DNA sequence: TTATTAAGGATATTAAATATCCATAAGGAT
DNA sequence: ATCCTTATGGATATTTAATATCCTTAATAA
C-alpha cells in the first residue's frame, strides 16, 4: 500500500504556494520546474487541489495558482484527501457473508460492521487524525528551522520571480 | 490508496485459526471454502503469514495451518505487515533535490528527512501503533459480544470438523 | 503405496497509477 | 482587436501493481 506520488507533489506545491506574495499567482510551469516533475501530470494534482477548494486559479499571463485559505486553515489531511480521496484504506468486501455457519439473511453483522473492519477503520482514523493535526502554517515554521536563512531567501526570491 | 484484499483474508483466517483445537491444523482448502475466496490465491497470503512466523504448517492429510503463537502475542499489525509489507505508506522521492534554490551537495536535508516526510511518517506510525494495540485475543473477545451463542457454536463445530 | 497438503515458481489477467496529448475557454499583454 | 499565456478537462497511451490461476516438488499421514 503506497500513497501516489501526486501526494508528495501536492504537499510540496502547497508549501511553495504558501510563500507566494499577496495578489500573485504561481503557474503550473513554475511549480513543475521547481520540483523537476512533468508539468502535464502535476497539473492533474493541482486540479484536484482546486476542486477541493484548497487553491484558486486564474487564467492568462501572470495566471496560475495560489492558496484559497490561510496556511493555518489547510491541513495535511486536506491535501492528502484532495489527491488520494477520502475512502478508507481498508475496504471490507464482507467475506463473512460467505461463512457457512451464518444463516443467510440472519447476519447480525449486516447492521453493524464486523469487529475486524472496526479495528482497521480506527487505525485509518488515527492516521487521518495525525494528518489533520499539521497545517501548512506549522510546516512553514518547521522549515524555518530546517533551512538556513540563505536558502530561504533564495526560495522566496525564486517564487517572487515566477509569480 | 487501498490495502489489498489479502489483508482482509489474512485477518479473517487468523481469527479462525485462533479457534482451532490444540494439536490440530486447518488446511487452506477449508479456509478458502469458509470465506468463499479462491484457494490458490489465499494460499499466497497464508504463505506470507507462515514466512512471518505468525502461523506454522504441516504437510500431508490432516495437515494445514495453526497459529505459531498465542493469540495475545499476535497483533493486527503483525498480520497486516506480513501481507502488505513494512514499508511506509509515504515514499519520499526527494524531489527537493531538483529544487533550483538548493545548491547541489549542500542539501542539508540529505542528512535529515524533510519536514513533509517527517509528518507523513508520523501519521504512518500512528496507524501502525493503533494496529499494534489490538491482538487476536482482543478480537476474540469482541466477537464474543458481536456474535450470538448459536453462531459461535456453529463456527466452532465447523472448525473442529475440518481440522 | 497412495492420497493429501504446503511451498513456491511461472504465468496470465485485470485494474490502477503514471504520463502525455489535445481541444477549449478565459485572461492579460501588446 | 489580436496574440500569447494559462487552467480545465477529456481522451488516450504506457507502465506498474494487484489479482488470479496453474503446475511442480517435497513432505506427511493414512
Ligand atoms: S469480518 Fe469484517 S472485514 Fe471481514 S468480511 Fe466481515 S465485515 Fe468485512
Ligand atoms: S520535501 Fe520531503 S517529501 Fe519532499 S522530496 Fe524532500 S524529503 Fe521528500
mmCIF file of C-alpha atoms (C1' of nucleotides) and ligand atoms in Angstrom:
data_model
loop_
_atom_site.group_PDB
_atom_site.id
_atom_site.type_symbol
_atom_site.label_atom_id
_atom_site.label_comp_id
_atom_site.label_asym_id
_atom_site.label_seq_id
_atom_site.Cartn_x
_atom_site.Cartn_y
_atom_site.Cartn_z
ATOM 1 C CA UNK A 1 0.000 0.000 0.000
ATOM 2 C CA UNK A 2 1.579 3.216 -1.099
ATOM 3 C CA UNK A 3 0.385 6.754 -1.499
ATOM 4 C CA UNK A 4 0.683 8.004 -5.048
ATOM 5 C CA UNK A 5 3.483 10.351 -5.920
ATOM 6 C CA UNK A 6 0.893 13.061 -6.570
ATOM 7 C CA UNK A 7 0.548 13.346 -2.808
ATOM 8 C CA UNK A 8 4.177 14.279 -2.327
ATOM 9 C CA UNK A 9 3.950 16.728 -5.202
ATOM 10 C CA UNK A 10 0.775 18.318 -3.895
ATOM 11 C CA UNK A 11 2.223 18.773 -0.425
ATOM 12 C CA UNK A 12 5.342 20.409 -1.827
ATOM 13 C CA UNK A 13 3.329 22.653 -4.090
ATOM 14 C CA UNK A 14 1.145 23.839 -1.248
ATOM 15 C CA UNK A 15 4.260 24.522 0.778
ATOM 16 C CA UNK A 16 5.559 26.716 -2.013
ATOM 17 C CA UNK A 17 2.219 28.389 -2.670
ATOM 18 C CA UNK A 18 2.169 29.415 0.979
ATOM 19 C CA UNK A 19 5.062 31.724 0.121
ATOM 20 C CA UNK A 20 3.531 33.396 -2.924
ATOM 21 C CA UNK A 21 3.189 37.178 -2.439
ATOM 22 C CA UNK A 22 -0.300 38.516 -1.901
ATOM 23 C CA UNK A 23 -2.308 39.017 -5.054
ATOM 24 C CA UNK A 24 0.086 36.951 -7.192
ATOM 25 C CA UNK A 25 -0.270 33.527 -8.777
ATOM 26 C CA UNK A 26 2.307 30.826 -9.456
ATOM 27 C CA UNK A 27 1.715 28.830 -12.670
ATOM 28 C CA UNK A 28 1.954 25.081 -13.124
ATOM 29 C CA UNK A 29 5.023 25.519 -15.297
ATOM 30 C CA UNK A 30 6.980 27.123 -12.466
ATOM 31 C CA UNK A 31 5.884 24.523 -9.914
ATOM 32 C CA UNK A 32 6.842 21.707 -12.275
ATOM 33 C CA UNK A 33 10.256 23.185 -12.990
ATOM 34 C CA UNK A 34 10.904 23.868 -9.334
ATOM 35 C CA UNK A 35 10.226 20.261 -8.372
ATOM 36 C CA UNK A 36 11.510 18.614 -11.511
ATOM 37 C CA UNK A 37 8.296 16.761 -12.322
ATOM 38 C CA UNK A 38 6.270 16.512 -15.548
ATOM 39 C CA UNK A 39 4.125 19.602 -15.952
ATOM 40 C CA UNK A 40 1.116 17.914 -17.557
ATOM 41 C CA UNK A 41 0.834 15.312 -14.842
ATOM 42 C CA UNK A 42 1.422 17.715 -11.974
ATOM 43 C CA UNK A 43 -1.405 19.719 -13.476
ATOM 44 C CA UNK A 44 -3.792 16.907 -12.546
ATOM 45 C CA UNK A 45 -2.792 17.140 -8.900
ATOM 46 C CA UNK A 46 -3.243 20.897 -8.916
ATOM 47 C CA UNK A 47 -6.672 20.489 -10.465
ATOM 48 C CA UNK A 48 -7.565 18.133 -7.630
ATOM 49 C CA UNK A 49 -6.450 20.752 -5.111
ATOM 50 C CA UNK A 50 -8.502 23.314 -6.974
ATOM 51 C CA UNK A 51 -11.630 21.157 -6.963
ATOM 52 C CA UNK A 52 -11.181 20.584 -3.247
ATOM 53 C CA UNK A 53 -11.182 24.322 -2.738
ATOM 54 C CA UNK A 54 -7.671 24.419 -1.302
ATOM 55 C CA UNK A 55 -6.231 26.565 -4.050
ATOM 56 C CA UNK A 56 -7.723 29.009 -6.509
ATOM 57 C CA UNK A 57 -6.595 29.764 -10.005
ATOM 58 C CA UNK A 58 -6.763 32.375 -12.669
ATOM 59 C CA UNK A 59 -6.113 32.237 -16.396
ATOM 60 C CA UNK A 60 -3.915 34.075 -18.792
ATOM 61 C CA UNK A 61 -0.400 35.503 -18.467
ATOM 62 C CA UNK A 62 0.557 36.030 -14.825
ATOM 63 C CA UNK A 63 -2.099 33.449 -14.036
ATOM 64 C CA UNK A 64 -1.614 30.302 -12.026
ATOM 65 C CA UNK A 65 -2.443 29.124 -8.543
ATOM 66 C CA UNK A 66 -2.495 30.495 -5.032
ATOM 67 C CA UNK A 67 -3.825 29.226 -1.732
ATOM 68 C CA UNK A 68 -7.548 29.710 -1.274
ATOM 69 C CA UNK A 69 -7.286 29.842 2.522
ATOM 70 C CA UNK A 70 -4.807 30.885 5.161
ATOM 71 C CA UNK A 71 -1.996 28.341 5.757
ATOM 72 C CA UNK A 72 -3.376 27.843 9.267
ATOM 73 C CA UNK A 73 -6.610 26.603 7.726
ATOM 74 C CA UNK A 74 -5.098 23.981 5.405
ATOM 75 C CA UNK A 75 -4.090 20.680 6.938
ATOM 76 C CA UNK A 76 -2.020 17.847 5.536
ATOM 77 C CA UNK A 77 -5.199 15.799 5.609
ATOM 78 C CA UNK A 78 -6.952 18.308 3.370
ATOM 79 C CA UNK A 79 -4.206 17.970 0.789
ATOM 80 C CA UNK A 80 -3.847 14.197 1.043
ATOM 81 C CA UNK A 81 -7.577 13.649 0.714
ATOM 82 C CA UNK A 82 -7.845 16.067 -2.185
ATOM 83 C CA UNK A 83 -5.414 13.920 -4.157
ATOM 84 C CA UNK A 84 -5.932 10.459 -2.730
ATOM 85 C CA UNK A 85 -9.607 10.559 -1.915
ATOM 86 C CA UNK A 86 -11.468 10.156 1.345
ATOM 87 C CA UNK A 87 -12.148 6.442 1.067
ATOM 88 C CA UNK A 88 -10.806 4.311 3.888
ATOM 89 C CA UNK A 89 -7.598 2.399 3.290
ATOM 90 C CA UNK A 90 -9.404 -0.745 4.431
ATOM 91 C CA UNK A 91 -12.292 -1.889 2.295
ATOM 92 C CA UNK A 92 -14.486 -4.617 3.675
ATOM 93 C CA UNK A 93 -15.733 -6.988 1.000
ATOM 94 C CA UNK A 94 -17.928 -8.708 3.551
ATOM 95 C CA UNK A 95 -16.474 -12.130 3.013
ATOM 96 C CA UNK A 96 -18.219 -13.095 6.250
ATOM 97 C CA UNK A 97 -21.405 -13.373 4.221
ATOM 98 C CA UNK A 98 -19.921 -16.481 2.634
ATOM 99 C CA UNK A 99 -19.493 -18.004 6.077
ATOM 100 C CA UNK A 100 -21.393 -21.310 6.024
ATOM 101 C CA UNK A 101 -22.155 -21.045 9.728
ATOM 102 C CA UNK A 102 -24.130 -17.829 9.477
ATOM 103 C CA UNK A 103 -27.665 -18.369 8.125
ATOM 104 C CA UNK A 104 -28.423 -16.185 5.108
ATOM 105 C CA UNK A 105 -30.260 -13.029 5.999
ATOM 106 C CA UNK A 106 -29.578 -13.631 9.668
ATOM 107 C CA UNK A 107 -26.192 -11.927 9.592
ATOM 108 C CA UNK A 108 -26.379 -9.653 12.603
ATOM 109 C CA UNK A 109 -23.188 -8.014 11.440
ATOM 110 C CA UNK A 110 -25.047 -6.633 8.445
ATOM 111 C CA UNK A 111 -26.355 -3.943 10.729
ATOM 112 C CA UNK A 112 -23.047 -3.435 12.489
ATOM 113 C CA UNK A 113 -19.686 -3.629 10.721
ATOM 114 C CA UNK A 114 -17.662 -6.585 11.849
ATOM 115 C CA UNK A 115 -15.005 -6.483 14.531
ATOM 116 C CA UNK A 116 -12.118 -6.657 12.098
ATOM 117 C CA UNK A 117 -13.363 -3.798 9.991
ATOM 118 C CA UNK A 118 -13.937 -1.641 13.057
ATOM 119 C CA UNK A 119 -10.328 -2.002 14.150
ATOM 120 C CA UNK A 120 -8.999 -1.311 10.679
ATOM 121 C CA UNK A 121 -11.146 1.783 10.375
ATOM 122 C CA UNK A 122 -9.994 3.060 13.742
ATOM 123 C CA UNK A 123 -6.412 2.720 12.592
ATOM 124 C CA UNK A 124 -7.292 4.578 9.432
ATOM 125 C CA UNK A 125 -8.786 7.311 11.577
ATOM 126 C CA UNK A 126 -5.657 7.533 13.719
ATOM 127 C CA UNK A 127 -3.686 8.129 10.524
ATOM 128 C CA UNK A 128 -6.034 10.859 9.360
ATOM 129 C CA UNK A 129 -6.162 12.488 12.780
ATOM 130 C CA UNK A 130 -2.404 12.848 12.746
ATOM 131 C CA UNK A 131 -2.509 14.370 9.276
ATOM 132 C CA UNK A 132 -5.215 16.744 10.392
ATOM 133 C CA UNK A 133 -3.032 17.952 13.252
ATOM 134 C CA UNK A 134 -0.430 19.525 10.995
ATOM 135 C CA UNK A 135 -1.183 22.581 8.899
ATOM 136 C CA UNK A 136 0.739 24.406 6.238
ATOM 137 C CA UNK A 137 1.443 27.034 8.862
ATOM 138 C CA UNK A 138 3.174 24.568 11.145
ATOM 139 C CA UNK A 139 5.058 23.176 8.171
ATOM 140 C CA UNK A 140 6.306 26.656 7.441
ATOM 141 C CA UNK A 141 7.561 27.027 10.998
ATOM 142 C CA UNK A 142 9.427 23.740 10.764
ATOM 143 C CA UNK A 143 11.037 24.788 7.508
ATOM 144 C CA UNK A 144 12.252 27.969 9.206
ATOM 145 C CA UNK A 145 14.404 25.844 11.480
ATOM 146 C CA UNK A 146 15.259 23.209 8.861
ATOM 147 C CA UNK A 147 16.522 25.538 6.168
ATOM 148 C CA UNK A 148 19.264 28.101 6.566
ATOM 149 C CA UNK A 149 18.465 31.763 6.009
ATOM 150 C CA UNK A 150 20.258 31.921 2.653
ATOM 151 C CA UNK A 151 18.238 29.070 1.181
ATOM 152 C CA UNK A 152 15.007 30.552 2.446
ATOM 153 C CA UNK A 153 15.887 33.835 0.826
ATOM 154 C CA UNK A 154 16.750 32.174 -2.469
ATOM 155 C CA UNK A 155 13.469 30.281 -2.496
ATOM 156 C CA UNK A 156 11.484 33.399 -1.676
ATOM 157 C CA UNK A 157 13.268 35.216 -4.490
ATOM 158 C CA UNK A 158 12.632 32.440 -6.971
ATOM 159 C CA UNK A 159 8.953 32.368 -6.106
ATOM 160 C CA UNK A 160 8.675 36.138 -6.399
ATOM 161 C CA UNK A 161 10.403 35.998 -9.808
ATOM 162 C CA UNK A 162 7.967 33.430 -11.150
ATOM 163 C CA UNK A 163 4.704 34.704 -9.707
ATOM 164 C CA UNK B 1 -4.532 4.080 -1.521
ATOM 165 C CA UNK B 2 -6.093 0.808 -0.559
ATOM 166 C CA UNK B 3 -4.953 -2.239 1.329
ATOM 167 C CA UNK B 4 -5.043 -5.372 -0.781
ATOM 168 C CA UNK B 5 -7.815 -7.860 -0.235
ATOM 169 C CA UNK B 6 -5.235 -10.350 1.053
ATOM 170 C CA UNK B 7 -5.151 -8.294 4.242
ATOM 171 C CA UNK B 8 -8.833 -8.834 4.949
ATOM 172 C CA UNK B 9 -8.450 -12.522 4.164
ATOM 173 C CA UNK B 10 -5.403 -12.922 6.363
ATOM 174 C CA UNK B 11 -7.089 -11.222 9.295
ATOM 175 C CA UNK B 12 -10.140 -13.449 8.983
ATOM 176 C CA UNK B 13 -8.022 -16.566 8.659
ATOM 177 C CA UNK B 14 -6.055 -15.733 11.770
ATOM 178 C CA UNK B 15 -9.287 -15.139 13.601
ATOM 179 C CA UNK B 16 -10.450 -18.600 12.609
ATOM 180 C CA UNK B 17 -7.110 -20.243 13.307
ATOM 181 C CA UNK B 18 -7.318 -18.856 16.834
ATOM 182 C CA UNK B 19 -10.198 -21.279 17.335
ATOM 183 C CA UNK B 20 -8.505 -24.406 16.041
ATOM 184 C CA UNK B 21 -8.277 -27.114 18.727
ATOM 185 C CA UNK B 22 -4.857 -27.771 20.220
ATOM 186 C CA UNK B 23 -2.669 -30.047 18.141
ATOM 187 C CA UNK B 24 -4.842 -29.744 15.033
ATOM 188 C CA UNK B 25 -4.308 -27.958 11.745
ATOM 189 C CA UNK B 26 -6.771 -26.277 9.393
ATOM 190 C CA UNK B 27 -5.934 -26.590 5.673
ATOM 191 C CA UNK B 28 -6.065 -23.888 3.022
ATOM 192 C CA UNK B 29 -8.988 -25.627 1.354
ATOM 193 C CA UNK B 30 -11.164 -25.241 4.446
ATOM 194 C CA UNK B 31 -10.206 -21.610 4.985
ATOM 195 C CA UNK B 32 -10.934 -20.814 1.346
ATOM 196 C CA UNK B 33 -14.333 -22.516 1.440
ATOM 197 C CA UNK B 34 -15.228 -20.864 4.729
ATOM 198 C CA UNK B 35 -14.574 -17.412 3.360
ATOM 199 C CA UNK B 36 -15.597 -18.017 -0.213
ATOM 200 C CA UNK B 37 -12.301 -16.941 -1.769
ATOM 201 C CA UNK B 38 -10.059 -18.634 -4.347
ATOM 202 C CA UNK B 39 -7.948 -21.283 -2.661
ATOM 203 C CA UNK B 40 -4.819 -20.832 -4.761
ATOM 204 C CA UNK B 41 -4.673 -17.124 -4.161
ATOM 205 C CA UNK B 42 -5.499 -17.316 -0.474
ATOM 206 C CA UNK B 43 -2.615 -19.748 -0.266
ATOM 207 C CA UNK B 44 -0.236 -16.907 -1.070
ATOM 208 C CA UNK B 45 -1.472 -14.911 1.900
ATOM 209 C CA UNK B 46 -1.092 -17.906 4.187
ATOM 210 C CA UNK B 47 2.432 -18.422 2.927
ATOM 211 C CA UNK B 48 3.182 -14.817 3.812
ATOM 212 C CA UNK B 49 1.858 -15.393 7.327
ATOM 213 C CA UNK B 50 3.988 -18.501 7.541
ATOM 214 C CA UNK B 51 7.127 -16.708 6.445
ATOM 215 C CA UNK B 52 6.454 -14.017 9.007
ATOM 216 C CA UNK B 53 6.346 -16.697 11.685
ATOM 217 C CA UNK B 54 2.747 -15.984 12.660
ATOM 218 C CA UNK B 55 1.438 -19.405 11.678
ATOM 219 C CA UNK B 56 3.064 -22.781 11.293
ATOM 220 C CA UNK B 57 2.169 -25.536 8.893
ATOM 221 C CA UNK B 58 2.483 -29.233 8.367
ATOM 222 C CA UNK B 59 2.079 -31.365 5.263
ATOM 223 C CA UNK B 60 0.004 -34.338 4.328
ATOM 224 C CA UNK B 61 -3.526 -35.381 5.233
ATOM 225 C CA UNK B 62 -4.722 -33.644 8.386
ATOM 226 C CA UNK B 63 -2.101 -31.030 7.627
ATOM 227 C CA UNK B 64 -2.678 -27.314 7.283
ATOM 228 C CA UNK B 65 -2.058 -24.242 9.387
ATOM 229 C CA UNK B 66 -2.295 -23.227 13.018
ATOM 230 C CA UNK B 67 -1.162 -20.182 14.953
ATOM 231 C CA UNK B 68 2.517 -20.207 15.856
ATOM 232 C CA UNK B 69 1.983 -18.040 18.936
ATOM 233 C CA UNK B 70 -0.677 -17.335 21.497
ATOM 234 C CA UNK B 71 -3.475 -15.028 20.262
ATOM 235 C CA UNK B 72 -2.328 -12.477 22.839
ATOM 236 C CA UNK B 73 1.027 -12.333 21.077
ATOM 237 C CA UNK B 74 -0.265 -11.689 17.558
ATOM 238 C CA UNK B 75 -1.326 -8.148 16.723
ATOM 239 C CA UNK B 76 -3.234 -6.790 13.771
ATOM 240 C CA UNK B 77 -0.028 -5.037 12.800
ATOM 241 C CA UNK B 78 1.821 -8.349 12.634
ATOM 242 C CA UNK B 79 -0.735 -9.687 10.202
ATOM 243 C CA UNK B 80 -1.046 -6.548 8.103
ATOM 244 C CA UNK B 81 2.721 -6.196 7.762
ATOM 245 C CA UNK B 82 3.126 -9.875 6.922
ATOM 246 C CA UNK B 83 0.867 -9.418 3.907
ATOM 247 C CA UNK B 84 1.358 -5.790 2.992
ATOM 248 C CA UNK B 85 4.978 -5.297 3.963
ATOM 249 C CA UNK B 86 6.624 -2.958 6.421
ATOM 250 C CA UNK B 87 7.391 -0.155 4.007
ATOM 251 C CA UNK B 88 5.920 3.220 4.870
ATOM 252 C CA UNK B 89 2.803 4.297 3.028
ATOM 253 C CA UNK B 90 4.613 7.508 2.159
ATOM 254 C CA UNK B 91 7.655 7.187 -0.025
ATOM 255 C CA UNK B 92 9.818 10.252 -0.419
ATOM 256 C CA UNK B 93 11.291 10.560 -3.888
ATOM 257 C CA UNK B 94 13.348 13.520 -2.739
ATOM 258 C CA UNK B 95 12.039 15.886 -5.331
ATOM 259 C CA UNK B 96 13.549 18.649 -3.238
ATOM 260 C CA UNK B 97 16.890 17.714 -4.790
ATOM 261 C CA UNK B 98 15.603 19.203 -8.011
ATOM 262 C CA UNK B 99 14.981 22.475 -6.233
ATOM 263 C CA UNK B 100 16.975 25.115 -8.133
ATOM 264 C CA UNK B 101 17.483 27.146 -4.957
ATOM 265 C CA UNK B 102 19.363 24.463 -3.081
ATOM 266 C CA UNK B 103 22.999 24.148 -4.205
ATOM 267 C CA UNK B 104 23.895 20.604 -5.239
ATOM 268 C CA UNK B 105 25.557 18.632 -2.477
ATOM 269 C CA UNK B 106 24.655 21.316 0.006
ATOM 270 C CA UNK B 107 21.225 19.872 0.711
ATOM 271 C CA UNK B 108 21.157 19.892 4.477
ATOM 272 C CA UNK B 109 18.006 17.812 4.312
ATOM 273 C CA UNK B 110 20.023 14.939 2.904
ATOM 274 C CA UNK B 111 21.142 14.210 6.431
ATOM 275 C CA UNK B 112 17.702 14.809 7.899
ATOM 276 C CA UNK B 113 14.492 13.838 6.123
ATOM 277 C CA UNK B 114 12.476 16.841 5.105
ATOM 278 C CA UNK B 115 9.669 18.312 7.137
ATOM 279 C CA UNK B 116 6.952 16.933 4.902
ATOM 280 C CA UNK B 117 8.259 13.391 5.024
ATOM 281 C CA UNK B 118 8.583 13.526 8.806
ATOM 282 C CA UNK B 119 4.907 14.402 9.221
ATOM 283 C CA UNK B 120 3.778 11.733 6.786
ATOM 284 C CA UNK B 121 5.877 9.131 8.549
ATOM 285 C CA UNK B 122 4.479 10.111 11.915
ATOM 286 C CA UNK B 123 0.973 9.620 10.560
ATOM 287 C CA UNK B 124 2.025 6.243 9.223
ATOM 288 C CA UNK B 125 3.323 5.394 12.677
ATOM 289 C CA UNK B 126 0.046 6.444 14.301
ATOM 290 C CA UNK B 127 -1.708 3.980 12.000
ATOM 291 C CA UNK B 128 0.651 1.167 12.874
ATOM 292 C CA UNK B 129 0.505 1.942 16.576
ATOM 293 C CA UNK B 130 -3.246 1.541 16.511
ATOM 294 C CA UNK B 131 -2.949 -1.765 14.678
ATOM 295 C CA UNK B 132 -0.362 -2.915 17.188
ATOM 296 C CA UNK B 133 -2.762 -2.199 20.039
ATOM 297 C CA UNK B 134 -5.237 -4.871 19.011
ATOM 298 C CA UNK B 135 -4.393 -8.555 19.226
ATOM 299 C CA UNK B 136 -6.156 -11.679 18.079
ATOM 300 C CA UNK B 137 -7.089 -12.209 21.707
ATOM 301 C CA UNK B 138 -8.928 -8.899 21.930
ATOM 302 C CA UNK B 139 -10.569 -9.621 18.596
ATOM 303 C CA UNK B 140 -11.836 -12.871 20.020
ATOM 304 C CA UNK B 141 -13.334 -11.051 22.986
ATOM 305 C CA UNK B 142 -15.118 -8.629 20.700
ATOM 306 C CA UNK B 143 -16.526 -11.459 18.628
ATOM 307 C CA UNK B 144 -17.912 -12.998 21.818
ATOM 308 C CA UNK B 145 -20.148 -9.985 22.204
ATOM 309 C CA UNK B 146 -20.788 -9.476 18.485
ATOM 310 C CA UNK B 147 -21.937 -12.987 17.663
ATOM 311 C CA UNK B 148 -24.739 -14.846 19.338
ATOM 312 C CA UNK B 149 -24.009 -18.091 21.152
ATOM 313 C CA UNK B 150 -25.549 -20.282 18.463
ATOM 314 C CA UNK B 151 -23.388 -18.858 15.724
ATOM 315 C CA UNK B 152 -20.266 -19.190 17.836
ATOM 316 C CA UNK B 153 -21.112 -22.826 18.470
ATOM 317 C CA UNK B 154 -21.691 -23.494 14.781
ATOM 318 C CA UNK B 155 -18.387 -21.914 13.833
ATOM 319 C CA UNK B 156 -16.518 -23.863 16.497
ATOM 320 C CA UNK B 157 -18.137 -27.054 15.253
ATOM 321 C CA UNK B 158 -17.294 -26.299 11.651
ATOM 322 C CA UNK B 159 -13.668 -25.638 12.533
ATOM 323 C CA UNK B 160 -13.450 -28.810 14.583
ATOM 324 C CA UNK B 161 -14.926 -30.787 11.685
ATOM 325 C CA UNK B 162 -12.366 -29.505 9.230
ATOM 326 C CA UNK B 163 -9.229 -29.559 11.360
ATOM 327 C "C1'" DT C 1 1.846 -47.111 -1.527
ATOM 328 C "C1'" DT C 2 -1.422 -43.621 -2.110
ATOM 329 C "C1'" DA C 3 -3.765 -39.533 -1.238
ATOM 330 C "C1'" DT C 4 -3.211 -35.056 0.797
ATOM 331 C "C1'" DT C 5 -1.058 -30.935 1.721
ATOM 332 C "C1'" DA C 6 2.216 -26.593 1.910
ATOM 333 C "C1'" DA C 7 5.767 -24.232 -0.735
ATOM 334 C "C1'" DG C 8 6.953 -21.777 -4.393
ATOM 335 C "C1'" DG C 9 7.914 -20.708 -9.333
ATOM 336 C "C1'" DA C 10 5.797 -19.320 -13.641
ATOM 337 C "C1'" DT C 11 2.418 -17.101 -15.996
ATOM 338 C "C1'" DA C 12 -1.888 -14.910 -17.216
ATOM 339 C "C1'" DT C 13 -5.450 -11.487 -16.356
ATOM 340 C "C1'" DT C 14 -7.203 -7.322 -14.642
ATOM 341 C "C1'" DA C 15 -7.073 -2.884 -12.581
ATOM 342 C "C1'" DA C 16 -4.661 1.207 -11.161
ATOM 343 C "C1'" DA C 17 -1.018 4.519 -11.315
ATOM 344 C "C1'" DT C 18 1.629 7.268 -14.213
ATOM 345 C "C1'" DA C 19 2.174 10.070 -18.099
ATOM 346 C "C1'" DT C 20 1.244 12.506 -22.463
ATOM 347 C "C1'" DC C 21 -1.568 14.871 -25.765
ATOM 348 C "C1'" DC C 22 -5.046 17.829 -27.393
ATOM 349 C "C1'" DA C 23 -9.163 20.951 -27.644
ATOM 350 C "C1'" DT C 24 -11.350 24.629 -25.231
ATOM 351 C "C1'" DA C 25 -12.184 28.850 -22.915
ATOM 352 C "C1'" DA C 26 -10.618 32.642 -20.405
ATOM 353 C "C1'" DG C 27 -7.454 36.420 -19.085
ATOM 354 C "C1'" DG C 28 -3.503 39.573 -19.756
ATOM 355 C "C1'" DA C 29 -0.217 41.911 -22.902
ATOM 356 C "C1'" DT C 30 0.658 44.453 -27.000
ATOM 357 C "C1'" DA D 1 -8.656 43.703 -31.897
ATOM 358 C "C1'" DT D 2 -5.125 40.275 -31.800
ATOM 359 C "C1'" DC D 3 -1.926 37.236 -29.828
ATOM 360 C "C1'" DC D 4 0.148 34.750 -26.226
ATOM 361 C "C1'" DT D 5 -0.399 32.506 -21.910
ATOM 362 C "C1'" DT D 6 -2.814 29.750 -18.762
ATOM 363 C "C1'" DA D 7 -6.197 26.416 -16.293
ATOM 364 C "C1'" DT D 8 -9.561 22.867 -17.320
ATOM 365 C "C1'" DG D 9 -10.910 18.579 -18.680
ATOM 366 C "C1'" DG D 10 -11.362 14.743 -21.906
ATOM 367 C "C1'" DA D 11 -9.021 11.117 -24.309
ATOM 368 C "C1'" DT D 12 -5.527 8.030 -24.615
ATOM 369 C "C1'" DA D 13 -1.196 5.604 -24.032
ATOM 370 C "C1'" DT D 14 2.278 3.460 -21.066
ATOM 371 C "C1'" DT D 15 3.860 1.334 -17.105
ATOM 372 C "C1'" DT D 16 3.353 -0.993 -12.862
ATOM 373 C "C1'" DA D 17 0.915 -3.399 -9.314
ATOM 374 C "C1'" DA D 18 -2.856 -6.357 -7.804
ATOM 375 C "C1'" DT D 19 -5.355 -10.357 -8.596
ATOM 376 C "C1'" DA D 20 -5.720 -14.976 -10.035
ATOM 377 C "C1'" DT D 21 -4.543 -19.496 -11.939
ATOM 378 C "C1'" DC D 22 -1.596 -23.341 -12.963
ATOM 379 C "C1'" DC D 23 1.880 -26.596 -12.170
ATOM 380 C "C1'" DT D 24 5.921 -28.950 -9.987
ATOM 381 C "C1'" DT D 25 8.098 -30.507 -5.874
ATOM 382 C "C1'" DA D 26 8.667 -32.455 -1.442
ATOM 383 C "C1'" DA D 27 6.876 -33.815 2.848
ATOM 384 C "C1'" DT D 28 3.467 -36.282 5.687
ATOM 385 C "C1'" DA D 29 -0.189 -39.165 7.351
ATOM 386 C "C1'" DA D 30 -3.404 -42.850 6.442
HETATM 387 S S1 LIG E 1 -15.346 -9.852 9.341
HETATM 388 FE FE1 LIG E 1 -15.221 -7.647 8.988
HETATM 389 S S2 LIG E 1 -13.660 -7.354 7.438
HETATM 390 FE FE2 LIG E 1 -14.275 -9.490 7.377
HETATM 391 S S3 LIG E 1 -15.903 -9.573 5.837
HETATM 392 FE FE3 LIG E 1 -16.877 -9.315 7.829
HETATM 393 S S4 LIG E 1 -17.167 -7.120 7.986
HETATM 394 FE FE4 LIG E 1 -15.611 -7.423 6.390
HETATM 395 S S1 LIG E 2 10.478 17.823 0.933
HETATM 396 FE FE1 LIG E 2 10.296 15.877 1.984
HETATM 397 S S2 LIG E 2 8.847 14.665 0.838
HETATM 398 FE FE2 LIG E 2 9.528 16.335 -0.464
HETATM 399 S S3 LIG E 2 11.264 15.483 -1.588
HETATM 400 FE FE3 LIG E 2 12.071 16.489 0.196
HETATM 401 S S4 LIG E 2 12.255 14.855 1.692
HETATM 402 FE FE4 LIG E 2 10.854 14.115 0.110
#
